[in-house]
mmCIF file of C-alpha atoms in Angstrom:
data_model
loop_
_atom_site.group_PDB
_atom_site.id
_atom_site.type_symbol
_atom_site.label_atom_id
_atom_site.label_comp_id
_atom_site.label_asym_id
_atom_site.label_seq_id
_atom_site.Cartn_x
_atom_site.Cartn_y
_atom_site.Cartn_z
ATOM 1 C CA LYS F 1 50.904 45.957 155.518
ATOM 2 C CA LYS F 2 52.146 49.106 157.116
ATOM 3 C CA MET F 3 49.647 51.925 157.314
ATOM 4 C CA ALA F 4 50.683 54.965 155.379
ATOM 5 C CA SER F 5 49.728 57.300 158.170
ATOM 6 C CA LYS F 6 51.998 55.535 160.655
ATOM 7 C CA ILE F 7 55.212 56.340 158.789
ATOM 8 C CA LYS F 8 56.909 59.238 160.520
ATOM 9 C CA VAL F 9 58.806 61.663 158.392
ATOM 10 C CA VAL F 10 60.947 64.377 159.911
ATOM 11 C CA LEU F 11 60.688 67.350 157.621
ATOM 12 C CA ARG F 12 63.388 69.462 159.200
ATOM 13 C CA PRO F 13 65.864 69.423 156.315
ATOM 14 C CA VAL F 14 63.083 70.112 153.806
ATOM 15 C CA LYS F 15 62.427 73.600 152.508
ATOM 16 C CA SER F 16 59.380 73.085 150.331
ATOM 17 C CA ILE F 17 57.282 70.357 148.772
ATOM 18 C CA VAL F 18 55.257 70.799 145.591
ATOM 19 C CA VAL F 19 52.757 68.097 144.693
ATOM 20 C CA ARG F 20 51.455 68.299 141.153
ATOM 21 C CA PHE F 21 48.678 66.108 139.818
ATOM 22 C CA CYS F 22 45.706 66.032 137.526
ATOM 23 C CA PRO F 23 42.679 64.761 139.427
ATOM 24 C CA PHE F 24 40.817 63.517 136.376
ATOM 25 C CA GLU F 25 43.541 60.947 135.653
ATOM 26 C CA SER F 26 43.329 57.492 137.129
ATOM 27 C CA ASN F 27 46.888 57.076 138.440
ATOM 28 C CA VAL F 28 46.844 59.838 141.020
ATOM 29 C CA GLU F 29 45.569 57.884 144.024
ATOM 30 C CA SER F 30 48.941 57.305 145.663
ATOM 31 C CA THR F 31 50.018 60.898 145.107
ATOM 32 C CA ARG F 32 46.838 62.228 146.666
ATOM 33 C CA LYS F 33 47.227 59.967 149.681
ATOM 34 C CA PHE F 34 50.848 61.089 149.959
ATOM 35 C CA LEU F 35 49.657 64.682 150.049
ATOM 36 C CA GLY F 36 47.131 63.809 152.707
ATOM 37 C CA CYS F 37 49.740 62.080 154.883
ATOM 38 C CA ILE F 38 52.186 64.960 154.565
ATOM 39 C CA ASN F 39 49.554 67.387 155.713
ATOM 40 C CA HIS F 40 49.023 65.506 158.927
ATOM 41 C CA LYS F 41 49.410 67.469 162.141
ATOM 42 C CA LYS F 42 52.376 65.533 163.476
ATOM 43 C CA VAL F 43 54.355 65.675 160.263
ATOM 44 C CA GLN F 44 53.694 69.379 159.879
ATOM 45 C CA ALA F 45 54.736 69.918 163.464
ATOM 46 C CA THR F 46 58.267 68.709 162.766
ATOM 47 C CA ASN F 47 58.901 71.708 160.579
ATOM 48 C CA ARG F 48 56.639 74.741 160.535
ATOM 49 C CA ASN F 49 58.638 76.489 157.844
ATOM 50 C CA CYS F 50 58.145 73.832 155.247
ATOM 51 C CA GLU F 51 55.659 74.962 152.616
ATOM 52 C CA VAL F 52 53.495 72.299 151.098
ATOM 53 C CA THR F 53 51.815 73.397 147.878
ATOM 54 C CA ALA F 54 49.364 71.407 145.812
ATOM 55 C CA ASP F 55 49.297 72.185 142.113
ATOM 56 C CA VAL F 56 46.077 70.982 140.508
ATOM 57 C CA ARG F 57 46.167 70.879 136.717
ATOM 58 C CA HIS F 58 44.105 69.478 133.913
ATOM 59 C CA ASP F 59 46.657 68.822 131.203
ATOM 60 C CA GLY F 60 46.982 65.065 131.483
ATOM 61 C CA SER F 61 50.470 65.263 132.940
ATOM 62 C CA GLU F 62 51.567 62.578 135.327
ATOM 63 C CA PRO F 63 51.585 63.105 139.081
ATOM 64 C CA LEU F 64 54.812 64.586 140.414
ATOM 65 C CA VAL F 65 56.248 65.319 143.835
ATOM 66 C CA ASP F 66 59.039 67.891 143.941
ATOM 67 C CA VAL F 67 60.924 68.213 147.238
ATOM 68 C CA MET F 68 63.430 71.016 147.795
ATOM 69 C CA PHE F 69 65.884 70.432 150.631
ATOM 70 C CA ALA F 70 67.530 73.139 152.681
ATOM 71 C CA ASP F 71 70.983 72.348 151.315
ATOM 72 C CA GLY F 72 69.864 72.803 147.733
ATOM 73 C CA GLU F 73 69.221 69.181 146.874
ATOM 74 C CA ARG F 74 66.116 68.279 144.936
ATOM 75 C CA LEU F 75 64.110 65.081 144.982
ATOM 76 C CA ILE F 76 61.620 64.414 142.224
ATOM 77 C CA MET F 77 59.248 61.486 142.581
ATOM 78 C CA LYS F 78 56.986 60.499 139.728
ATOM 79 C CA GLY F 79 54.008 59.008 141.461
ATOM 80 C CA ALA F 80 52.330 57.332 138.513
ATOM 81 C CA ASN F 81 53.640 53.870 139.386
ATOM 82 C CA LEU F 82 54.665 54.343 142.995
ATOM 83 C CA THR F 83 52.673 53.536 146.087
ATOM 84 C CA THR F 84 52.170 55.964 148.932
ATOM 85 C CA ILE F 85 54.256 53.918 151.337
ATOM 86 C CA GLU F 86 57.172 53.760 148.919
ATOM 87 C CA MET F 87 57.140 57.507 148.461
ATOM 88 C CA LEU F 88 56.909 58.162 152.171
ATOM 89 C CA THR F 89 59.726 55.769 153.014
ATOM 90 C CA ALA F 90 61.950 57.223 150.301
ATOM 91 C CA LEU F 91 61.407 60.737 151.577
ATOM 92 C CA GLY F 92 61.783 59.619 155.189
ATOM 93 C CA SER F 93 65.066 57.806 154.575
ATOM 94 C CA ARG F 94 66.557 60.808 152.796
ATOM 95 C CA CYS F 95 65.443 63.155 155.548
ATOM 96 C CA ASN F 96 66.963 60.898 158.207
ATOM 97 C CA ALA F 97 70.233 60.689 156.305
ATOM 98 C CA LYS F 98 70.422 64.460 156.111
ATOM 99 C CA GLU F 99 69.599 64.795 159.795
ATOM 100 C CA LEU F 100 72.459 62.461 160.692
ATOM 101 C CA LYS F 101 74.859 64.420 158.490
ATOM 102 C CA GLU F 102 73.864 67.668 160.166
ATOM 103 C CA GLU F 103 74.250 66.196 163.621
ATOM 104 C CA GLN F 104 77.707 64.954 162.760
ATOM 105 C CA LYS F 105 78.633 68.350 161.367
ATOM 106 C CA SER F 106 77.424 70.123 164.467
ATOM 107 C CA LYS F 107 79.294 67.654 166.653
ATOM 108 C CA LYS F 108 82.510 68.257 164.716
ATOM 109 C CA LYS F 109 82.112 72.022 164.988
ATOM 110 C CA SER F 110 81.566 71.980 168.704
ATOM 111 C CA PRO F 111 83.965 69.427 170.218
ATOM 112 C CA ALA S 1 64.936 -0.260 188.068
ATOM 113 C CA ALA S 2 62.246 -1.128 185.563
ATOM 114 C CA ALA S 3 64.151 -4.235 184.573
ATOM 115 C CA ALA S 4 64.337 -5.254 188.229
ATOM 116 C CA LYS S 5 60.592 -4.864 188.528
ATOM 117 C CA MET S 6 59.844 -6.965 185.461
ATOM 118 C CA ALA S 7 62.155 -9.637 186.748
ATOM 119 C CA ALA S 8 60.394 -9.576 190.081
ATOM 120 C CA LEU S 9 56.968 -9.914 188.466
ATOM 121 C CA SER S 10 57.666 -12.541 185.863
ATOM 122 C CA GLY S 11 59.894 -14.502 188.125
ATOM 123 C CA SER S 12 58.673 -17.306 190.453
ATOM 124 C CA GLY S 13 55.773 -18.332 188.164
ATOM 125 C CA ALA S 14 53.165 -16.971 190.514
ATOM 126 C CA PRO S 15 49.621 -16.551 188.968
ATOM 127 C CA TRP S 16 49.905 -12.748 188.709
ATOM 128 C CA ARG S 17 48.243 -10.710 185.995
ATOM 129 C CA ARG S 18 50.265 -9.438 183.050
ATOM 130 C CA GLY S 19 51.251 -5.858 183.373
ATOM 131 C CA TRP S 20 52.147 -4.144 186.558
ATOM 132 C CA LEU S 21 50.470 -2.547 189.444
ATOM 133 C CA PRO S 22 50.847 1.177 189.056
ATOM 134 C CA ALA S 23 50.843 1.667 192.777
ATOM 135 C CA LEU S 24 54.207 -0.028 193.048
ATOM 136 C CA GLN S 25 57.021 2.412 192.853
ATOM 137 C CA PHE S 26 59.551 1.837 190.133
ATOM 138 C CA VAL S 27 62.279 4.140 191.231
ATOM 139 C CA ARG S 28 64.156 3.589 194.422
ATOM 140 C CA ARG S 29 65.478 7.017 195.039
ATOM 141 C CA GLY S 30 64.764 10.542 193.923
ATOM 142 C CA SER S 31 61.845 12.197 192.195
ATOM 143 C CA LYS S 32 58.172 11.653 192.606
ATOM 144 C CA ALA S 33 55.651 11.740 189.787
ATOM 145 C CA VAL S 34 55.200 15.515 189.817
ATOM 146 C CA THR S 35 58.535 17.319 189.759
ATOM 147 C CA ARG S 36 59.736 20.852 189.293
ATOM 148 C CA HIS S 37 62.280 19.789 186.723
ATOM 149 C CA TRP S 38 61.493 18.136 183.463
ATOM 150 C CA LYS S 39 61.182 14.422 183.967
ATOM 151 C CA ALA S 40 61.412 11.947 181.134
ATOM 152 C CA MET S 41 58.188 10.154 180.419
ATOM 153 C CA HIS S 42 57.864 6.472 180.767
ATOM 154 C CA PHE S 43 58.621 4.783 177.506
ATOM 155 C CA GLN S 44 55.120 3.518 177.025
ATOM 156 C CA ARG S 45 53.752 6.922 177.708
ATOM 157 C CA GLN S 46 56.216 8.293 175.188
ATOM 158 C CA LYS S 47 54.920 5.857 172.616
ATOM 159 C CA LEU S 48 51.344 6.779 173.363
ATOM 160 C CA MET S 49 52.069 10.470 173.038
ATOM 161 C CA ALA S 50 53.856 9.952 169.733
ATOM 162 C CA VAL S 51 50.972 7.973 168.331
ATOM 163 C CA THR S 52 48.323 10.416 169.429
ATOM 164 C CA GLU S 53 50.039 13.601 168.196
ATOM 165 C CA TYR S 54 47.822 16.209 166.512
ATOM 166 C CA LEU S 55 47.964 16.215 162.723
ATOM 167 C CA ALA S 56 46.542 19.384 161.127
ATOM 168 C CA PRO S 57 44.063 18.633 158.384
ATOM 169 C CA ARG S 58 45.505 19.690 155.022
ATOM 170 C CA PRO S 59 43.225 20.313 152.101
ATOM 171 C CA ALA S 60 44.004 18.132 149.152
ATOM 172 C CA VAL S 61 44.333 21.152 146.838
ATOM 173 C CA PRO S 62 45.894 24.351 148.209
ATOM 174 C CA PRO S 63 43.229 27.054 148.283
ATOM 175 C CA ARG S 64 45.207 29.168 145.782
ATOM 176 C CA CYS S 65 44.606 26.665 143.028
ATOM 177 C CA LEU S 66 40.853 26.641 143.362
ATOM 178 C CA PRO S 67 38.788 29.143 141.365
ATOM 179 C CA PRO S 68 38.213 32.278 143.435
ATOM 180 C CA ARG S 69 35.161 32.211 145.611
ATOM 181 C CA LYS S 70 32.590 34.783 144.561
ATOM 182 C CA GLU S 71 32.055 37.019 147.539
ATOM 183 C CA THR S 72 28.418 37.382 148.437
ATOM 184 C CA LEU S 73 27.177 40.941 148.110
ATOM 185 C CA GLU S 74 26.583 42.626 151.423
ATOM 186 C CA GLU S 75 23.036 43.512 152.214
ATOM 187 C CA ASP S 76 22.193 47.135 151.817
ATOM 188 C CA ASN S 77 22.472 48.778 155.145
ATOM 189 C CA GLY S 78 19.684 51.162 155.984
ATOM 190 C CA TYR S 79 22.251 53.773 156.913
ATOM 191 C CA VAL S 80 24.046 53.332 153.610
ATOM 192 C CA ARG S 81 20.763 53.751 151.782
ATOM 193 C CA LEU S 82 20.046 56.949 153.672
ATOM 194 C CA LEU S 83 23.449 58.364 152.864
ATOM 195 C CA ARG S 84 22.997 57.466 149.206
ATOM 196 C CA ARG S 85 19.652 59.210 149.133
ATOM 197 C CA GLN S 86 21.229 62.290 150.674
ATOM 198 C CA VAL S 87 23.961 62.346 148.049
ATOM 199 C CA GLU S 88 21.394 62.026 145.259
ATOM 200 C CA GLU S 89 19.416 64.898 146.750
ATOM 201 C CA VAL S 90 22.543 67.012 146.909
ATOM 202 C CA PHE S 91 23.275 66.430 143.273
ATOM 203 C CA ARG S 92 19.729 67.224 142.282
ATOM 204 C CA ASP S 93 19.153 70.348 144.325
ATOM 205 C CA ASN S 94 22.269 72.330 143.981
ATOM 206 C CA ARG S 95 23.481 74.141 140.936
ATOM 207 C CA MET S 96 27.095 74.432 141.974
ATOM 208 C CA ILE S 97 28.992 71.493 143.431
ATOM 209 C CA ALA S 98 32.708 71.825 144.021
ATOM 210 C CA ILE S 99 34.871 68.856 144.953
ATOM 211 C CA CYS S 100 37.955 69.519 147.036
ATOM 212 C CA GLN S 101 40.638 67.374 148.540
ATOM 213 C CA TYR S 102 40.635 67.528 152.309
ATOM 214 C CA ASN S 103 43.929 67.308 154.148
ATOM 215 C CA SER S 104 43.502 67.347 157.893
ATOM 216 C CA MET S 105 42.745 70.790 159.181
ATOM 217 C CA PRO S 106 42.645 72.093 162.746
ATOM 218 C CA GLY S 107 39.178 72.311 164.202
ATOM 219 C CA GLU S 108 38.925 76.085 164.624
ATOM 220 C CA ASP S 109 39.983 76.652 161.037
ATOM 221 C CA MET S 110 37.269 74.269 159.963
ATOM 222 C CA VAL S 111 34.648 76.183 161.927
ATOM 223 C CA MET S 112 35.819 79.505 160.491
ATOM 224 C CA LEU S 113 35.760 78.083 156.981
ATOM 225 C CA ARG S 114 32.210 76.826 157.453
ATOM 226 C CA HIS S 115 31.217 80.222 158.807
ATOM 227 C CA TYR S 116 32.616 82.159 155.864
ATOM 228 C CA LEU S 117 31.120 79.823 153.345
ATOM 229 C CA ARG S 118 27.745 79.913 155.081
ATOM 230 C CA LYS S 119 27.674 83.663 154.607
ATOM 231 C CA HIS S 120 27.652 83.054 150.878
ATOM 232 C CA ASN S 121 25.098 80.276 151.237
ATOM 233 C CA ILE S 122 27.629 77.534 150.495
ATOM 234 C CA GLU S 123 27.400 74.320 152.523
ATOM 235 C CA VAL S 124 30.272 72.025 153.367
ATOM 236 C CA LYS S 125 29.549 68.304 153.204
ATOM 237 C CA PHE S 126 31.818 65.408 154.062
ATOM 238 C CA VAL S 127 31.338 62.413 151.823
ATOM 239 C CA LEU S 128 32.517 58.835 151.855
ATOM 240 C CA ASN S 129 33.882 57.533 148.585
ATOM 241 C CA GLU S 130 32.263 54.129 148.808
ATOM 242 C CA ILE S 131 28.850 55.763 148.959
ATOM 243 C CA VAL S 132 29.382 58.376 146.317
ATOM 244 C CA ARG S 133 30.947 56.105 143.731
ATOM 245 C CA PRO S 134 27.931 53.866 143.057
ATOM 246 C CA VAL S 135 25.601 56.866 143.043
ATOM 247 C CA LEU S 136 27.725 58.669 140.471
ATOM 248 C CA SER S 137 28.248 55.672 138.248
ATOM 249 C CA GLN S 138 24.484 55.356 137.825
ATOM 250 C CA SER S 139 23.814 59.041 137.287
ATOM 251 C CA LYS S 140 25.041 61.128 134.383
ATOM 252 C CA TYR S 141 28.106 62.408 136.235
ATOM 253 C CA LYS S 142 30.359 59.546 135.217
ATOM 254 C CA ASN S 143 33.292 61.823 134.556
ATOM 255 C CA LEU S 144 33.413 62.882 138.154
ATOM 256 C CA LEU S 145 34.204 59.317 139.212
ATOM 257 C CA PRO S 146 38.026 59.507 139.082
ATOM 258 C CA LEU S 147 37.922 62.497 141.407
ATOM 259 C CA PHE S 148 36.624 60.538 144.357
ATOM 260 C CA VAL S 149 39.825 59.031 145.681
ATOM 261 C CA ALA S 150 41.272 59.810 149.107
ATOM 262 C CA ARG S 151 39.493 62.203 151.448
ATOM 263 C CA ASN S 152 37.172 64.675 149.804
ATOM 264 C CA ILE S 153 34.614 67.263 150.747
ATOM 265 C CA LEU S 154 31.858 68.797 148.697
ATOM 266 C CA LEU S 155 30.992 72.464 148.689
ATOM 267 C CA VAL S 156 27.428 72.789 147.478
ATOM 268 C CA SER S 157 25.361 75.850 146.821
ATOM 269 C CA ARG S 158 22.272 76.954 144.960
ATOM 270 C CA GLU S 159 23.813 80.024 143.419
ATOM 271 C CA ALA S 160 27.096 79.820 141.601
ATOM 272 C CA LYS S 161 29.345 82.142 143.552
ATOM 273 C CA ALA S 162 32.696 81.038 142.286
ATOM 274 C CA LYS S 163 34.641 84.208 143.054
ATOM 275 C CA GLU S 164 33.853 84.265 146.768
ATOM 276 C CA MET S 165 34.464 80.553 147.075
ATOM 277 C CA LEU S 166 37.874 80.846 145.443
ATOM 278 C CA ARG S 167 38.767 83.751 147.694
ATOM 279 C CA VAL S 168 37.882 81.787 150.823
ATOM 280 C CA LEU S 169 39.694 78.695 149.643
ATOM 281 C CA LYS S 170 42.838 80.684 148.899
ATOM 282 C CA GLY S 171 43.061 81.501 152.562
ATOM 283 C CA VAL S 172 42.950 77.831 153.500
ATOM 284 C CA PRO S 173 46.003 75.950 152.207
ATOM 285 C CA GLN S 174 44.855 72.547 153.339
ATOM 286 C CA ILE S 175 41.898 72.326 150.981
ATOM 287 C CA ASN S 176 42.685 71.910 147.286
ATOM 288 C CA LEU S 177 39.991 72.487 144.699
ATOM 289 C CA LEU S 178 39.934 69.595 142.284
ATOM 290 C CA GLY S 179 36.945 70.266 140.092
ATOM 291 C CA ALA S 180 33.385 71.453 140.045
ATOM 292 C CA CYS S 181 30.057 70.816 138.411
ATOM 293 C CA ILE S 182 28.331 74.136 137.772
ATOM 294 C CA HIS S 183 24.929 74.161 136.062
ATOM 295 C CA ASP S 184 25.475 70.544 135.013
ATOM 296 C CA THR S 185 28.791 71.355 133.353
ATOM 297 C CA ILE S 186 31.901 69.655 134.615
ATOM 298 C CA LEU S 187 34.763 72.108 135.060
ATOM 299 C CA SER S 188 38.345 71.669 136.095
ATOM 300 C CA ARG S 189 40.151 74.078 138.386
ATOM 301 C CA GLN S 190 41.099 76.362 135.491
ATOM 302 C CA GLY S 191 37.510 76.226 134.348
ATOM 303 C CA VAL S 192 36.321 77.405 137.741
ATOM 304 C CA GLU S 193 38.803 80.255 137.740
ATOM 305 C CA ASN S 194 37.697 81.328 134.271
ATOM 306 C CA PHE S 195 34.089 81.057 135.339
ATOM 307 C CA ALA S 196 34.810 83.331 138.280
ATOM 308 C CA LYS S 197 36.384 85.896 135.968
ATOM 309 C CA LEU S 198 33.301 86.037 133.749
ATOM 310 C CA PRO S 199 31.167 89.182 134.117
ATOM 311 C CA SER S 200 27.746 88.883 135.731
ATOM 312 C CA LEU S 201 24.707 87.782 133.758
ATOM 313 C CA GLU S 202 23.255 91.283 133.155
ATOM 314 C CA ALA S 203 26.560 92.616 131.913
ATOM 315 C CA ALA S 204 26.927 89.619 129.597
ATOM 316 C CA GLN S 205 23.412 90.130 128.289
ATOM 317 C CA GLY S 206 24.062 93.810 127.665
ATOM 318 C CA GLN S 207 27.260 92.972 125.817
ATOM 319 C CA THR S 208 25.462 90.449 123.612
ATOM 320 C CA VAL S 209 22.648 92.872 122.789
ATOM 321 C CA GLY S 210 25.169 95.553 121.906
ATOM 322 C CA ALA S 211 27.111 93.206 119.662
ATOM 323 C CA LEU S 212 23.971 91.986 117.933
ATOM 324 C CA ALA S 213 22.621 95.482 117.399
ATOM 325 C CA LEU S 214 25.852 96.751 115.894
ATOM 326 C CA LEU S 215 25.361 95.411 112.365
ATOM 327 C CA PRO S 216 21.734 96.524 111.827
ATOM 328 C CA SER S 217 22.599 99.989 113.100
ATOM 329 C CA GLN S 218 25.446 100.142 110.598
ATOM 330 C CA THR S 219 23.105 99.024 107.807
ATOM 331 C CA SER S 220 20.474 101.594 108.699
ATOM 332 C CA SER S 221 23.039 104.396 108.811
ATOM 333 C CA LEU S 222 24.327 103.299 105.393
ATOM 334 C CA LEU S 223 20.830 103.312 103.916
ATOM 335 C CA GLN S 224 19.995 106.702 105.333
ATOM 336 C CA ARG S 225 23.284 108.197 104.247
ATOM 337 C CA GLY S 226 21.982 109.336 100.873
ATOM 338 C CA SER S 227 18.883 111.192 102.098
ATOM 339 C CA ALA S 228 20.737 112.562 105.138
ATOM 340 C CA HIS S 229 23.424 113.968 102.838
ATOM 341 C CA LEU S 230 20.698 115.516 100.652
ATOM 342 C CA THR S 231 18.959 117.201 103.606
ATOM 343 C CA ALA S 232 22.255 118.543 104.867
ATOM 344 C CA LEU S 233 23.076 120.013 101.446
ATOM 345 C CA LEU S 234 19.614 121.585 101.174
ATOM 346 C CA ASP S 235 19.909 123.131 104.619
ATOM 347 C CA GLN S 236 23.256 124.601 103.683
ATOM 348 C CA HIS S 237 21.813 125.945 100.433
ATOM 349 C CA ILE S 238 18.913 127.573 102.314
ATOM 350 C CA ARG S 239 21.244 129.228 104.713
ATOM 351 C CA ARG S 240 23.438 130.561 101.924
ATOM 352 C CA LEU S 241 20.433 131.917 100.029
ATOM 353 C CA GLN S 242 19.025 133.464 103.189
ATOM 354 C CA ALA S 243 22.344 134.952 104.036
ATOM 355 C CA GLY S 244 23.034 136.129 100.462
ATOM 356 C CA GLU S 245 19.654 137.555 99.313
ATOM 357 C CA THR S 246 17.727 139.311 102.067
ATOM 358 C CA GLY S 247 13.973 139.303 101.471
ATOM 359 C CA SER S 248 13.941 136.970 98.373
ATOM 360 C CA PRO S 249 11.835 133.863 99.107
ATOM 361 C CA ALA S 250 14.037 130.862 99.674
ATOM 362 C CA GLU S 251 11.214 128.349 99.241
ATOM 363 C CA PRO S 252 11.050 128.095 95.432
ATOM 364 C CA ALA S 253 14.801 127.402 95.256
ATOM 365 C CA PRO S 254 14.758 124.233 97.427
ATOM 366 C CA ALA S 255 11.374 123.211 95.835
ATOM 367 C CA GLN S 256 12.972 123.433 92.371
ATOM 368 C CA SER S 257 16.059 121.446 93.382
ATOM 369 C CA SER S 258 13.954 118.758 95.129
ATOM 370 C CA GLY S 259 11.611 118.665 92.082
ATOM 371 C CA ALA S 260 14.606 118.236 89.742
ATOM 372 C CA HIS S 261 15.627 115.116 91.710
#
């Protein structure tokens, strides 16, 4: 019921996102919409340094989203059976968690 | 107070009507009919309200259990028909059609992209999936159907300038090339890149001609090898005779040797 474009994701802790899919397959719809939502102005504005790359192949592999975070963590989402909203909320929740951790760290450093 | 009223009415056997006169006040002290606080209704009014409560009509069978209603097809909008005709024209006229995924791009970038592509005679067209899908499913381009999901644009052109198109698209990260249909052949992204790397038509033709002419030229050189060898030997012989014997006619010697063979 929620529109995929309304979900706000803060991309600050993210270093790069690679979206890989094969457009001639039939299970790529959610991954393509995910790519479209990530490339929205407002989401891109949260972090200008984040590189979003789209890897278009034709080898029948399943759609994949590979997110590299700034602290070295990696999130791999296989979009074949996921919806766009699920992927966006998963990414958003992880980003928020990392933001909170960084805020707490910065608060501890500067009492 | 109500009991007092009833007693007053029914008492003394006077020929009064049953019921009560609503003008008579029941309550001695306190609130009027219309109050700011919530006032309890008269019991008979309460009964009336309870009896006349609204009951929502419930269908005997919940709608889930019924067989699904077949949705009536929408009439063909004139606008939809026009757009379909335009898409069909596009597919008929142009020899190169590239399909790209469109992620939102700032306006100036879009204008610059259109400008650069126009220089190479490539047009940018925005398409709606719901229009393109029925057109494609009826034409011979059925394999392009799975491409039309999410926002897409078409880059159409009469000549197939893949190299320039790829160069322009490399500068724009928000447009991803998904596939193309060049000269009625469906190509994937790798196919388009390979197509761009191919040499031009004249060079390809020259290469083919050269390859085809290689074998016959070898055959002809093989066939002529014998007589060429003979002529070379004779020439050498002539030169040796001319160099060795000054004045003696060199003609009979080669005539004899050619006569012997």
